[in-house]
Amino acid sequence: MKAWEATIRKTQQAKKQASNIFGSAHVAHVDDEETEQEDILAAGEVYHAERYLSNGDYYTGHWSDNFPHGFGKYWWTDGCIYVGEWCKGKTMGRGTFSWPTGAAYDGEFKGGYMDGEGTYTGPTGDTYRGQWVMNLKHGHGVKEYTNGDIYDGEWCRGLQEGSGEYKWKGGSYYIGEWSNGTMCGKGKLVFSDGSMYEGEWDEGLPKGVGSFRFSDGCEYNGKWNKDPDEQDLTLSPCDNCVVEHDSLQVYDVYLIDNVISPQDKVTILPSQKKLAIWRSSKVSEQPSNRPRRLSVDGRLDGNIDDEFIKMKMLDDNERCMKTRDDAAPVLSSEGSPIRLPKVVKQQGETISKGHKNYELMLNLQLGIRHSVGRPGPVPSLDLKSSAFNPKEKVWTRFPPEGSKHTPPHQSSEFRWKDYCPLVFRTLRMLFKVDAADYMLSICGNDALRELSSPGKSGSFFYLTHDDRYMIKTIKKTEVKAILRMLSAYYNHFRSFEHTLLTKFYGLHCVKLTGAAQKKVRFIIMGNLFCTDCVIHRRFDLKGSSLGRLTDKPESEIQSTTILKDLDLKFMFRLDKNWIQEFRRQIDRDCDFLEQERIMDYSLLVGLHFKDKNVSESGTLIDNDCADDSTYHVSDPGGSKLGISMHARVERMERKIETELIGDPTGVCYDVVMFFGIIDILQDYDITKKLEHAYKSFQYDPTLISAVDPRQYSRRFRDFILKVFIEDA
C-alpha cells in the first residue's frame, strides 16, 4: 500500500478554511466598463468576480488570469457544485463537491482530485471518513454502510488492504488482514452465536491452517479448504457432545450471512468535470477566442486551435521552456533559446550518525564486505542450473561481539542473506567490476546518501559516495521476479553486449532481530548517470499518456527532477552508426521483457547540453564538462550504447497537448546522452490486472500504463522508435 501511495504523491495539507461555504449566488452581466477595468489589472492579481458562462455554468468567487484562483463556487449545468479553494483553475485545498444524486464529498483536494483527509457520503447513505489519494480511498479510513455494517482499517486503491476490522450488523466481526477488498492472510472471525474461526484466509474464505470452534466447544483444527478433498482436519469434540458437526457448515451456513458489502460507484469524479474558460468580451467576437472547456486537472476538451494553445494556461501541461525564470538559456546554432533548470550539486542526504537509517547502512556495509570479501574460486561464466535455484541463498548471523566468520560491530544483532551469491559474483565479473573497488564504493569510509524522497514504487534509493552504484529497497514480489528470470537475465547479458537493461550487482536481505523482526530487501544496481557531465534534463518514458505529466510547479523543477512523456519537447537524433544498433537492441530487450511477463518499465534518458556558454549554475563559461576526456562517443568501436553518446536533440511542438509525438521544428541542440531501461521487476500480477480493470472504466485502456506485457512492449517500442531517429 505504501508503495503505491508514494508512487502517486503525498497529499497537500488543507489551506485556510472558508468561513461561509455556501454563499448567495446570482447572475451578473459583464459590461464593457467592467471589462475595461479588468483589462488593466496586473497579471496574476486576484480579485472577486462573477461569471455566467455561455454553456450555462456559473462561477462566483476569487479570480485571476482567466481562472478561478482562491475561494469560489462553481455550478455545472448537470447539477454538480464545488465550493472551496482553487489554484489556477484547479480545485486545490479544502472544499465541498456535491452531486445531483445527493452524494457529497467534504475534504481536501489536490489538482482536481479528492486527495487528503475527507468525508464522502454516497447517494444511498454510505459514509466514508478517512484518507484519499487521487479519488480513491487510500490509507486509514472508516466506512459505514447503509445496511449497518462498519469497516475500520487500511485501504489501498479504493479497496480494503492491510489490517482492518469489519463488523456486521448482526453482531459478527472480523479482525485481521485484507487484500483487494477481501479477507486474506491471517485473521479471526467471531460469529454472533459465539463460534469462531481463527487462522488463514484467502479471497474471503478460510483456506490454510486454522481452527474453528463451535459455540458448544467442539473444535476443528488443521488445513482448511472449500473443496472437501483438499481438507485435512481433526475434530476435537466437547464433553458430552450430542451435536454432529460437519466442517462444510463453516462455508455453507456460517459464512453465508457474513458477506462484505460492495463498494459504491461514483458516476463522475471531480477530476473529470469540465471547467469553461472565460474570455474578455473585448475579444469574444473572434471565433478562435470562444469559451473552451477544461477539466479541473487542467486538460483541454475537444479540438484546440493554435491561437488557444498560446493562451497562458498556468497549468502543469504547459511546460513551455521559454517561460522559466529560474534557469539559464542555451542557444542552438539556429539561435532558439532553451532554459535549463536549477542544478543540484549533490543529490541526496548523507546518512550520518543520528540518521534514522544509520544503523541499517552499517548493517548493509558489513554484509556487503562479508559477501564480496568471502574467499572462493574464480567463477566460470558457464554456470550450472543449480546456481540459479531460488533456494540458493546463504544466511549469516552478525552478533555485536563478532563470531568466527564476522567482525564485532557497534550495531544491534542482525541476520544477512545473500540470494544466488555465485550468480551475482559472476555477473560482477561479466560487468568487469573489480571486487576491491566495489567494496570501496559501498563500504568505504564515505557514507551512503539517501535520496530525499522515495521513488514512485515506494522504494527508497541510496547512492554511493562516488555515484557509481544505487541501492534500492524492493518488495518480496520483486525479489521473486528477479530470481524467477535470473537465468534468462544472465544469458541475455552474455548474448548482447549493448543491452539497455539495468545492471544488477547483488541481491540481499537484512533481517533485524529483537521485537521488530523487520526485513529489508534490497538490490544493488549501476547508476546510469555516473558522469562528470551535468545532467540538465531527465526523462522517464513509457509510451503512455495518462498521468504522464510532472505535477511540480515550474519553480520547483531542478536538474534532478524526472520529467515524463508529456513533458518531452524533443526528438533524439542518433548518429547513423548507432541508430540501427539502437533499434535492434530495443527489439531484443522488449522481447526479453515480454517473455518474462514484465511490464511498467521505462526508458530513463539524461541529457547534457554541450553549449560552451552555459555552466552548471547557469552562468557563462568556456567549457561544457568538468573534464573533456569524459566524452568518448561518436566512435562506434570505442563506446557503449546509451553511455556518454554524442547526439543532437530537435525541438518538437504538439498541436494537441495530450499527443505523445509532436511535429519537428528544425531547431536542434548538441547534447551528450545517457539512457537505459529501468524498473524491470514488475510482474503483470493480480494488482496490475485490477489496476488495469479499474482504470479502463474511466479512461481509454490503450492510454493507461498498466496493460498486458505484450501490449505494453508493443506500445513502448513504437513510441521509443518514433522519438529516436537517425541524424542525417
XYZ file of C-alpha atoms in Angstrom:
728
model
C 0.000 0.000 0.000
C 2.791 2.433 0.908
C 4.486 1.692 -2.403
C 1.533 2.789 -4.464
C 0.865 5.784 -2.184
C 4.413 7.058 -2.679
C 4.065 6.296 -6.414
C 1.198 8.694 -6.766
C 2.190 11.591 -4.408
C 1.802 12.908 -0.858
C -1.325 14.902 -0.282
C -1.232 18.654 0.241
C -2.356 19.947 3.602
C -5.520 21.952 3.620
C -5.201 25.696 3.246
C -7.352 28.249 5.012
C -10.968 27.236 5.606
C -13.698 29.451 4.244
C -15.990 30.957 6.839
C -19.091 30.687 4.698
C -19.199 27.641 2.379
C -22.451 28.248 0.505
C -22.856 31.927 -0.268
C -25.558 33.629 -2.219
C -25.406 33.336 -5.990
C -26.770 35.452 -8.782
C -26.056 36.050 -12.435
C -24.254 39.242 -13.336
C -23.733 40.909 -16.685
C -20.207 41.600 -17.783
C -20.448 45.027 -19.350
C -17.811 46.883 -21.293
C -16.938 49.174 -18.379
C -16.208 46.235 -16.086
C -14.195 44.502 -18.801
C -12.072 47.569 -19.358
C -11.299 47.715 -15.639
C -10.264 44.062 -15.629
C -8.048 44.531 -18.659
C -5.849 46.966 -16.760
C -5.345 44.662 -13.773
C -1.803 43.450 -13.248
C -1.036 39.896 -14.352
C -1.640 37.448 -11.534
C -3.725 39.862 -9.463
C -6.571 38.177 -7.574
C -9.987 39.845 -7.439
C -13.624 38.878 -6.862
C -15.661 38.064 -9.968
C -18.960 36.561 -11.064
C -19.056 34.680 -14.335
C -22.102 33.466 -16.206
C -20.582 31.239 -18.853
C -22.047 30.685 -22.292
C -22.531 26.960 -21.748
C -24.736 27.605 -18.724
C -22.146 27.092 -15.984
C -21.813 29.740 -13.288
C -18.904 30.787 -11.080
C -18.619 33.311 -8.280
C -15.522 33.921 -6.205
C -11.874 34.858 -6.468
C -10.454 35.113 -9.974
C -7.020 35.577 -11.554
C -5.723 35.390 -15.117
C -8.966 33.979 -16.550
C -9.177 31.214 -13.949
C -10.758 30.620 -10.527
C -7.993 31.255 -8.016
C -8.674 31.489 -4.281
C -12.080 30.712 -2.804
C -15.065 30.280 -5.078
C -18.214 28.406 -6.016
C -18.811 26.710 -9.381
C -22.128 25.324 -10.689
C -22.172 22.903 -13.600
C -25.305 22.631 -15.710
C -25.731 18.955 -14.743
C -26.233 19.950 -11.099
C -22.745 19.302 -9.719
C -21.418 22.027 -7.410
C -17.961 22.704 -5.989
C -17.454 25.214 -3.190
C -13.964 25.731 -1.841
C -10.414 26.666 -2.674
C -8.974 26.929 -6.187
C -5.476 27.299 -7.557
C -5.000 28.383 -11.164
C -8.218 26.786 -12.355
C -7.930 23.591 -10.331
C -9.630 22.543 -7.113
C -6.828 22.721 -4.566
C -7.127 22.811 -0.790
C -10.315 22.457 1.253
C -13.670 22.192 -0.459
C -17.036 20.510 -0.882
C -18.174 18.741 -4.050
C -21.793 17.687 -4.356
C -23.530 15.561 -6.965
C -27.136 15.926 -8.157
C -27.785 12.411 -6.818
C -27.339 13.738 -3.272
C -23.817 12.378 -2.831
C -21.226 14.782 -1.400
C -17.533 14.937 -0.557
C -16.199 17.355 2.044
C -12.461 17.447 2.480
C -9.119 18.099 0.830
C -8.480 18.380 -2.902
C -5.284 18.373 -4.893
C -5.025 19.060 -8.611
C -8.737 18.424 -9.103
C -8.729 15.117 -7.219
C -10.180 14.151 -3.862
C -6.825 13.852 -2.148
C -6.069 14.043 1.585
C -8.481 13.808 4.503
C -12.133 13.835 3.565
C -15.644 12.501 4.107
C -17.743 11.044 1.295
C -21.451 10.374 1.682
C -22.976 8.293 -1.089
C -26.456 8.695 -2.580
C -27.713 5.713 -0.562
C -26.223 6.944 2.712
C -22.930 5.045 2.814
C -20.288 7.192 4.541
C -16.506 7.018 4.376
C -14.270 9.123 6.620
C -10.554 8.906 6.097
C -7.686 9.340 3.683
C -7.849 9.675 -0.103
C -5.325 9.625 -2.927
C -6.442 10.671 -6.420
C -10.177 9.996 -5.873
C -9.516 6.622 -4.227
C -9.802 5.598 -0.593
C -6.184 5.075 0.355
C -4.736 4.953 3.864
C -6.726 4.617 7.069
C -10.461 5.126 6.933
C -13.829 4.148 8.394
C -16.673 3.073 6.108
C -20.233 2.929 7.439
C -22.619 1.093 5.141
C -26.338 1.767 4.915
C -27.077 -1.833 5.922
C -25.388 -1.239 9.306
C -22.002 -2.831 8.557
C -18.822 -0.941 9.520
C -15.221 -1.322 8.334
C -12.394 0.378 10.232
C -8.894 -0.129 8.855
C -6.475 0.321 5.991
C -7.399 0.938 2.357
C -5.442 0.758 -0.878
C -6.685 1.988 -4.269
C -10.285 2.064 -3.103
C -10.342 -1.405 -1.519
C -9.641 -2.807 1.931
C -5.958 -3.712 2.150
C -3.758 -4.380 5.181
C -5.118 -4.618 8.712
C -8.726 -3.872 9.481
C -11.864 -4.765 11.408
C -15.235 -5.430 9.796
C -18.402 -5.531 11.913
C -21.636 -6.916 10.570
C -24.984 -5.544 11.699
C -25.904 -8.954 13.110
C -23.044 -8.889 15.630
C -20.354 -10.923 13.866
C -16.949 -9.276 13.354
C -13.643 -9.990 11.636
C -10.242 -8.720 12.765
C -7.213 -9.399 10.624
C -5.578 -8.950 7.243
C -7.180 -7.873 3.983
C -6.193 -7.893 0.328
C -8.066 -6.445 -2.658
C -11.222 -5.909 -0.626
C -11.474 -9.423 0.817
C -10.338 -11.198 3.968
C -6.919 -12.556 3.053
C -4.000 -13.573 5.266
C -4.270 -14.192 8.981
C -7.416 -13.216 10.813
C -10.177 -14.080 13.251
C -13.916 -14.071 12.602
C -16.222 -14.249 15.625
C -19.812 -15.134 14.768
C -22.870 -13.788 16.549
C -23.588 -17.159 18.212
C -20.102 -17.291 19.767
C -18.496 -19.608 17.202
C -15.097 -18.512 15.926
C -12.637 -19.247 13.138
C -9.020 -18.159 13.574
C -6.337 -18.850 11.011
C -5.520 -18.284 7.362
C -7.882 -16.760 4.783
C -7.868 -16.446 1.021
C -10.357 -14.434 -1.057
C -12.812 -14.180 1.827
C -12.820 -17.878 2.785
C -10.882 -19.989 5.305
C -8.017 -21.570 3.416
C -4.867 -22.923 5.000
C -4.034 -23.692 8.605
C -6.671 -22.692 11.142
C -9.151 -23.737 13.796
C -12.913 -23.395 14.071
C -14.547 -23.589 17.486
C -18.295 -24.112 17.602
C -20.395 -22.401 20.258
C -20.775 -25.725 22.124
C -16.982 -26.093 22.433
C -16.327 -28.625 19.649
C -13.344 -27.644 17.535
C -11.887 -28.420 14.102
C -8.125 -27.991 13.638
C -5.940 -28.437 10.586
C -5.846 -27.466 6.937
C -8.974 -25.782 5.556
C -10.304 -25.644 2.006
C -13.765 -25.275 0.498
C -13.055 -28.424 -1.503
C -13.607 -31.339 0.966
C -10.952 -33.380 -0.845
C -8.352 -30.721 -0.028
C -9.210 -30.565 3.678
C -7.086 -32.183 6.380
C -8.985 -31.588 9.620
C -9.222 -33.147 13.055
C -12.381 -32.801 15.179
C -11.951 -32.371 18.914
C -15.466 -32.895 20.366
C -16.549 -31.259 23.572
C -17.557 -33.185 26.673
C -20.962 -34.843 26.343
C -21.193 -33.743 22.693
C -24.603 -34.563 21.205
C -24.429 -32.490 18.005
C -22.957 -33.946 14.840
C -20.765 -31.301 13.223
C -19.581 -31.008 9.645
C -16.681 -28.806 8.525
C -18.650 -27.679 5.449
C -21.064 -25.920 7.781
C -18.447 -23.195 8.058
C -18.774 -22.407 4.338
C -22.432 -23.260 3.733
C -24.017 -21.934 6.932
C -21.817 -19.635 8.971
C -20.259 -17.570 6.178
C -23.363 -17.339 4.026
C -24.765 -14.409 6.017
C -21.433 -12.657 6.578
C -20.723 -11.104 3.211
C -18.603 -7.998 2.656
C -20.737 -5.153 1.339
C -19.785 -3.931 -2.157
C -18.161 -0.548 -2.717
C -20.226 2.347 -4.000
C -19.679 3.547 -7.546
C -19.288 7.218 -8.417
C -20.787 8.085 -11.791
C -18.479 11.039 -12.445
C -15.422 12.080 -10.454
C -14.497 15.666 -9.561
C -11.358 15.441 -11.679
C -13.485 14.550 -14.711
C -15.637 17.663 -14.524
C -15.071 20.265 -17.215
C -14.377 23.898 -16.479
C -15.393 26.550 -19.001
C -12.722 29.171 -19.646
C -13.952 32.774 -19.605
C -12.556 35.223 -22.114
C -12.834 39.016 -22.100
C -15.760 40.373 -24.085
C -13.336 42.613 -25.972
C -12.132 39.610 -27.926
C -15.243 37.474 -27.717
C -16.224 38.322 -31.263
C -13.253 36.436 -32.619
C -14.258 32.816 -33.322
C -10.916 31.463 -32.130
C -11.484 33.012 -28.705
C -14.874 31.477 -27.911
C -15.141 29.754 -24.493
C -13.461 26.357 -24.276
C -13.919 23.604 -21.774
C -11.188 22.405 -19.482
C -11.194 19.612 -16.923
C -10.282 20.655 -13.425
C -6.971 18.829 -13.736
C -6.152 21.335 -16.470
C -6.617 19.305 -19.668
C -8.468 20.747 -22.651
C -11.584 19.130 -24.000
C -12.130 18.882 -27.737
C -10.066 20.346 -30.581
C -7.521 23.036 -29.805
C -6.604 25.720 -32.270
C -3.131 27.210 -32.472
C -4.114 30.567 -31.001
C -5.752 28.930 -27.992
C -2.674 26.819 -27.286
C -0.667 30.032 -26.930
C -3.007 31.285 -24.220
C -1.475 31.401 -20.774
C -2.937 28.274 -19.142
C -0.935 28.353 -15.890
C -1.266 24.587 -15.845
C 1.016 21.614 -15.388
C 0.502 20.685 -19.025
C 2.249 23.882 -20.118
C 5.935 23.061 -19.920
C 6.987 25.837 -22.280
C 10.671 26.165 -21.563
C 10.973 29.823 -22.511
C 8.745 30.823 -19.560
C 11.113 29.589 -16.882
C 12.747 32.418 -14.982
C 14.980 30.361 -12.708
C 17.266 28.893 -15.329
C 19.969 29.834 -17.794
C 19.475 29.908 -21.579
C 21.210 27.633 -24.071
C 21.270 28.689 -27.716
C 21.288 26.252 -30.607
C 23.142 27.056 -33.809
C 19.834 28.465 -35.082
C 19.614 30.807 -32.089
C 16.490 29.378 -30.433
C 16.786 29.616 -26.629
C 16.217 26.806 -24.148
C 16.250 27.329 -20.400
C 17.921 24.856 -18.110
C 16.600 24.012 -14.634
C 18.461 24.697 -11.424
C 21.395 22.354 -10.938
C 21.603 20.341 -7.729
C 25.272 19.934 -6.822
C 24.868 16.687 -4.876
C 21.789 14.523 -4.858
C 20.594 13.003 -1.587
C 21.177 13.374 2.143
C 24.316 11.908 3.702
C 23.461 9.179 6.207
C 25.441 10.200 9.279
C 25.157 9.161 12.899
C 21.722 10.059 14.228
C 20.013 9.428 10.890
C 17.073 7.034 11.200
C 18.693 4.636 8.708
C 22.251 4.952 10.010
C 22.203 1.507 11.633
C 20.698 -0.075 8.526
C 23.516 1.439 6.450
C 26.118 -0.063 8.805
C 24.427 -3.464 8.549
C 24.378 -3.221 4.777
C 28.046 -2.295 4.572
C 29.043 -5.091 6.950
C 27.060 -7.587 4.894
C 28.487 -6.453 1.552
C 32.026 -6.567 2.900
C 31.396 -10.097 4.171
C 29.778 -11.316 0.927
C 32.222 -9.839 -1.556
C 35.309 -10.480 0.572
C 34.438 -14.118 1.206
C 37.196 -16.232 -0.398
C 36.253 -18.547 -3.219
C 37.420 -19.818 -6.595
C 37.194 -17.595 -9.648
C 33.750 -18.326 -11.090
C 33.277 -19.646 -14.592
C 30.918 -17.876 -16.978
C 29.303 -21.246 -17.692
C 27.191 -21.653 -14.577
C 25.280 -24.774 -13.649
C 21.496 -24.566 -13.468
C 21.634 -25.203 -9.714
C 23.289 -21.805 -9.209
C 20.046 -20.128 -10.346
C 17.822 -22.076 -7.946
C 15.761 -19.558 -5.900
C 16.537 -21.645 -2.828
C 20.241 -20.960 -3.358
C 20.792 -18.470 -0.544
C 23.186 -18.022 2.360
C 22.194 -16.745 5.825
C 24.863 -15.214 8.083
C 24.382 -14.108 11.683
C 26.114 -10.878 12.774
C 26.208 -10.662 16.611
C 27.633 -7.407 18.056
C 30.511 -9.249 19.734
C 31.509 -10.880 16.451
C 31.821 -14.546 15.535
C 34.160 -16.939 13.807
C 33.197 -15.513 10.406
C 32.008 -11.969 11.219
C 33.754 -8.991 12.846
C 32.498 -7.238 16.024
C 30.401 -4.146 15.374
C 28.515 -1.402 17.213
C 25.138 -2.120 15.662
C 22.422 -4.392 17.027
C 22.442 -8.057 16.076
C 21.124 -8.792 12.595
C 20.995 -11.579 10.035
C 22.240 -11.186 6.482
C 21.002 -13.093 3.443
C 22.714 -13.488 0.051
C 20.488 -14.597 -2.832
C 22.173 -16.714 -5.527
C 25.638 -15.445 -4.498
C 27.544 -17.305 -7.216
C 25.363 -15.850 -9.987
C 25.818 -12.251 -8.855
C 29.529 -12.799 -8.289
C 29.731 -13.976 -11.899
C 27.641 -11.045 -13.113
C 30.070 -8.622 -11.466
C 32.891 -10.380 -13.274
C 30.930 -10.193 -16.539
C 30.414 -6.447 -15.968
C 34.184 -6.086 -15.325
C 33.719 -4.855 -11.752
C 36.779 -5.137 -9.527
C 35.836 -6.616 -6.130
C 38.073 -4.211 -4.200
C 36.682 -1.140 -5.983
C 33.155 -2.436 -5.485
C 33.663 -2.783 -1.729
C 35.405 0.592 -1.532
C 32.485 2.332 -3.243
C 29.845 0.818 -0.968
C 31.732 0.001 2.238
C 34.484 2.632 2.361
C 34.834 5.415 4.909
C 32.393 7.620 2.999
C 28.733 7.262 3.931
C 25.897 6.470 1.570
C 23.419 9.159 0.524
C 19.679 8.700 0.802
C 17.502 10.367 -1.796
C 15.268 12.985 -0.239
C 12.016 11.207 -1.117
C 11.016 7.657 -2.015
C 10.556 6.685 -5.622
C 7.217 6.163 -7.270
C 7.174 2.499 -6.311
C 7.570 3.366 -2.627
C 11.150 2.079 -2.622
C 13.988 4.086 -1.101
C 17.182 4.736 -3.004
C 20.716 5.106 -1.673
C 23.696 6.350 -3.677
C 27.337 5.540 -3.053
C 29.675 8.478 -2.460
C 31.150 8.175 -5.966
C 27.703 7.829 -7.639
C 28.715 4.522 -9.207
C 26.090 2.350 -7.556
C 22.493 2.770 -6.490
C 20.957 0.646 -3.738
C 17.192 0.227 -3.904
C 14.886 -1.320 -1.320
C 12.468 -3.709 -3.004
C 9.387 -5.745 -2.173
C 9.216 -9.506 -1.772
C 7.352 -9.796 -5.075
C 10.227 -8.051 -6.841
C 12.707 -10.464 -5.249
C 10.650 -13.339 -6.621
C 10.575 -11.685 -10.043
C 14.357 -11.274 -10.336
C 15.018 -14.792 -9.041
C 12.490 -16.250 -11.470
C 14.087 -14.611 -14.502
C 17.699 -14.598 -13.267
C 18.880 -17.344 -15.628
C 17.341 -15.643 -18.674
C 18.663 -12.256 -17.494
C 22.192 -13.672 -17.163
C 22.090 -15.257 -20.633
C 20.699 -12.041 -22.141
C 23.687 -10.048 -20.888
C 26.093 -12.698 -22.137
C 24.489 -12.604 -25.578
C 24.033 -8.858 -26.113
C 26.851 -6.507 -25.222
C 24.776 -3.381 -25.852
C 21.667 -4.373 -23.900
C 19.991 -1.384 -22.270
C 18.618 -3.313 -19.286
C 19.607 -2.266 -15.768
C 22.743 -3.972 -14.445
C 22.222 -5.815 -11.152
C 25.272 -6.491 -8.970
C 23.798 -8.102 -5.860
C 20.543 -9.132 -4.157
C 20.484 -9.145 -0.350
C 18.300 -9.002 2.738
C 18.873 -7.602 6.239
C 16.746 -9.104 8.997
C 16.779 -7.205 12.268
C 16.438 -9.302 15.405
C 14.510 -8.431 18.528
C 10.957 -7.152 18.753
C 10.964 -5.503 15.308
C 11.840 -8.613 13.268
C 11.971 -6.293 10.267
C 13.192 -7.496 6.879
C 14.703 -5.069 4.393
C 15.352 -6.496 0.934
C 17.470 -4.516 -1.474
C 19.202 -4.787 -4.810
C 22.418 -3.110 -5.938
C 22.490 -1.746 -9.458
C 24.504 0.562 -11.654
C 23.799 4.296 -11.674
C 23.083 5.319 -15.262
C 24.062 8.932 -14.564
C 27.503 8.342 -13.089
C 29.387 11.014 -15.047
C 31.285 14.276 -14.670
C 28.816 15.905 -17.052
C 25.891 17.775 -15.562
C 22.609 16.071 -16.435
C 20.421 19.044 -17.291
C 17.275 17.103 -18.162
C 15.993 13.684 -17.108
C 13.066 11.872 -18.733
C 11.219 8.710 -17.731
C 9.493 7.488 -20.911
C 6.865 4.726 -21.121
C 4.876 5.491 -24.247
C 1.622 6.118 -22.346
C -0.096 9.458 -21.802
C -2.423 9.021 -18.814
C -0.796 10.554 -15.749
C 2.449 11.024 -17.636
C 2.967 14.662 -16.745
C 5.123 16.042 -13.943
C 2.954 17.718 -11.317
C 5.590 20.108 -9.964
C 5.325 23.857 -10.493
C 7.985 25.400 -12.709
C 9.836 26.972 -9.778
C 10.416 23.551 -8.162
C 11.840 21.779 -11.223
C 15.553 21.104 -10.804
C 18.167 19.181 -12.744
C 17.266 16.076 -10.706
C 13.531 16.313 -11.484
C 12.294 13.339 -13.506
C 10.115 14.562 -16.375
C 7.628 12.293 -18.173
C 6.235 11.548 -21.618
C 4.009 14.617 -21.949
C 6.841 16.851 -20.685
C 9.068 15.731 -23.558
C 9.698 18.509 -26.087
C 12.452 16.798 -28.084
C 13.209 14.136 -30.635
C 16.539 12.367 -30.163
C 18.840 12.210 -33.182
C 21.470 9.442 -33.043
C 24.446 9.011 -35.345
C 23.705 6.702 -38.284
C 26.344 4.280 -36.933
C 24.298 3.860 -33.746
C 20.633 4.190 -34.708
C 20.400 0.730 -36.290
C 22.027 -0.931 -33.287
C 19.709 1.021 -31.003
C 16.620 -0.193 -32.864
C 17.819 -3.800 -32.840
C 18.616 -3.667 -29.128
C 15.253 -2.122 -28.203
C 13.564 -5.018 -30.025
C 15.740 -7.603 -28.230
C 15.235 -6.099 -24.793
C 11.485 -5.697 -25.257
C 11.176 -9.293 -26.484
C 13.033 -10.460 -23.377
C 10.809 -8.468 -21.004
C 7.665 -9.614 -22.779
C 8.710 -13.267 -22.500
C 9.338 -12.788 -18.777
C 5.864 -11.207 -18.331
C 7.376 -7.890 -17.195
C 5.644 -4.541 -17.712
C 5.661 -0.969 -16.390
C 9.331 -0.474 -17.300
C 10.569 2.754 -18.849
C 13.468 4.280 -20.729
C 15.385 6.680 -18.498
C 17.066 9.401 -20.576
C 19.555 12.009 -19.369
C 20.676 15.000 -21.445
C 23.728 17.207 -21.026
C 23.551 20.272 -23.259
C 27.014 20.867 -24.693
C 26.760 24.589 -25.389
C 30.021 26.127 -24.225
C 28.294 29.251 -22.908
C 26.383 27.568 -20.078
C 27.741 26.318 -16.752
C 26.210 24.047 -14.158
C 24.825 27.060 -12.324
C 23.617 28.824 -15.455
C 26.484 31.345 -15.733
C 28.633 31.799 -18.804
C 31.876 29.826 -19.049
C 34.064 28.378 -21.767
C 33.887 24.649 -21.147
C 30.985 22.245 -21.110
C 32.213 19.482 -18.829
C 34.432 19.223 -15.808
C 36.793 17.126 -17.892
C 36.515 16.970 -21.665
C 38.001 13.483 -21.565
C 34.676 12.171 -20.258
C 33.263 12.475 -23.788
C 34.005 9.236 -25.502
C 31.407 8.683 -28.034
C 30.874 9.075 -31.600
C 33.281 6.273 -32.479
C 31.069 3.136 -32.554
C 34.049 0.905 -31.930
C 35.041 2.549 -28.683
C 31.751 3.329 -26.988
C 28.743 1.626 -25.474
C 25.156 2.195 -26.445
C 23.452 4.561 -24.012
C 26.588 5.810 -22.228
C 28.029 9.287 -22.938
C 26.756 9.368 -26.505
C 27.271 12.492 -28.565
C 23.977 13.257 -30.277
C 21.551 16.030 -31.116
C 18.030 16.746 -29.944
C 15.429 18.531 -32.057
C 12.622 20.619 -30.577
C 9.105 19.405 -31.352
C 5.749 21.096 -30.828
C 2.440 19.365 -30.149
C -0.743 20.629 -31.755
C -2.700 18.805 -29.054
C -1.134 18.692 -25.627
C -2.128 15.093 -24.892
C -0.403 13.808 -28.032
C 2.805 11.897 -27.347
C 4.551 12.892 -30.580
C 4.740 16.438 -31.888
C 5.966 17.978 -35.115
C 9.719 18.620 -35.531
C 10.682 22.298 -35.667
C 14.163 22.007 -37.143
C 15.723 23.628 -34.058
C 18.494 21.351 -32.770
C 20.926 21.272 -29.833
C 24.165 19.349 -29.334
C 23.963 17.047 -26.313
C 25.606 14.147 -24.558
C 23.043 11.391 -23.926
C 22.676 8.681 -21.328
C 19.821 6.182 -21.476
C 18.781 2.727 -20.276
C 15.725 0.613 -19.457
C 14.815 0.684 -15.741
C 12.159 -0.743 -13.382
C 12.231 -4.224 -14.910
C 10.935 -6.159 -11.889
C 7.178 -5.537 -12.175
C 5.178 -8.681 -12.995
C 1.761 -8.382 -14.575
C 0.268 -9.707 -11.352
C -3.209 -9.504 -9.875
C -2.549 -5.989 -8.563
C -1.698 -4.681 -12.025
C -4.633 -6.543 -13.570
C -7.001 -4.918 -11.092
C -5.432 -1.521 -11.782
C -5.970 -2.100 -15.490
C -9.598 -3.146 -14.954
C -10.340 -0.192 -12.695
C -8.762 2.485 -14.873
C -10.301 1.012 -18.031
C -13.710 2.062 -16.738
C -12.570 5.684 -16.519
C -10.072 6.084 -19.364
C -9.131 4.726 -22.746
C -7.471 1.333 -21.935
C -4.773 1.973 -24.547
C -3.581 5.122 -22.738
C -3.036 3.729 -19.244
C 0.290 2.360 -18.044
C -0.966 -0.940 -16.579
C -1.567 -3.171 -19.607
C -0.687 -6.717 -20.633
C 3.102 -7.236 -21.178
C 2.613 -7.913 -24.873
C 0.612 -4.747 -25.420
C 2.987 -2.799 -23.163
C 6.034 -3.984 -25.133
C 4.455 -3.093 -28.474
C 3.374 0.373 -27.320
C 6.719 1.075 -25.612
C 8.890 0.221 -28.596
C 6.571 2.006 -31.053
C 6.882 5.218 -29.055
C 10.630 4.950 -28.425
C 11.409 4.249 -32.066
C 9.413 7.348 -33.067
C 11.294 9.741 -30.789
C 14.730 8.227 -31.563
C 15.570 8.959 -35.194
C 18.643 8.992 -37.421
C 20.686 12.175 -37.539
C 21.426 12.606 -41.213
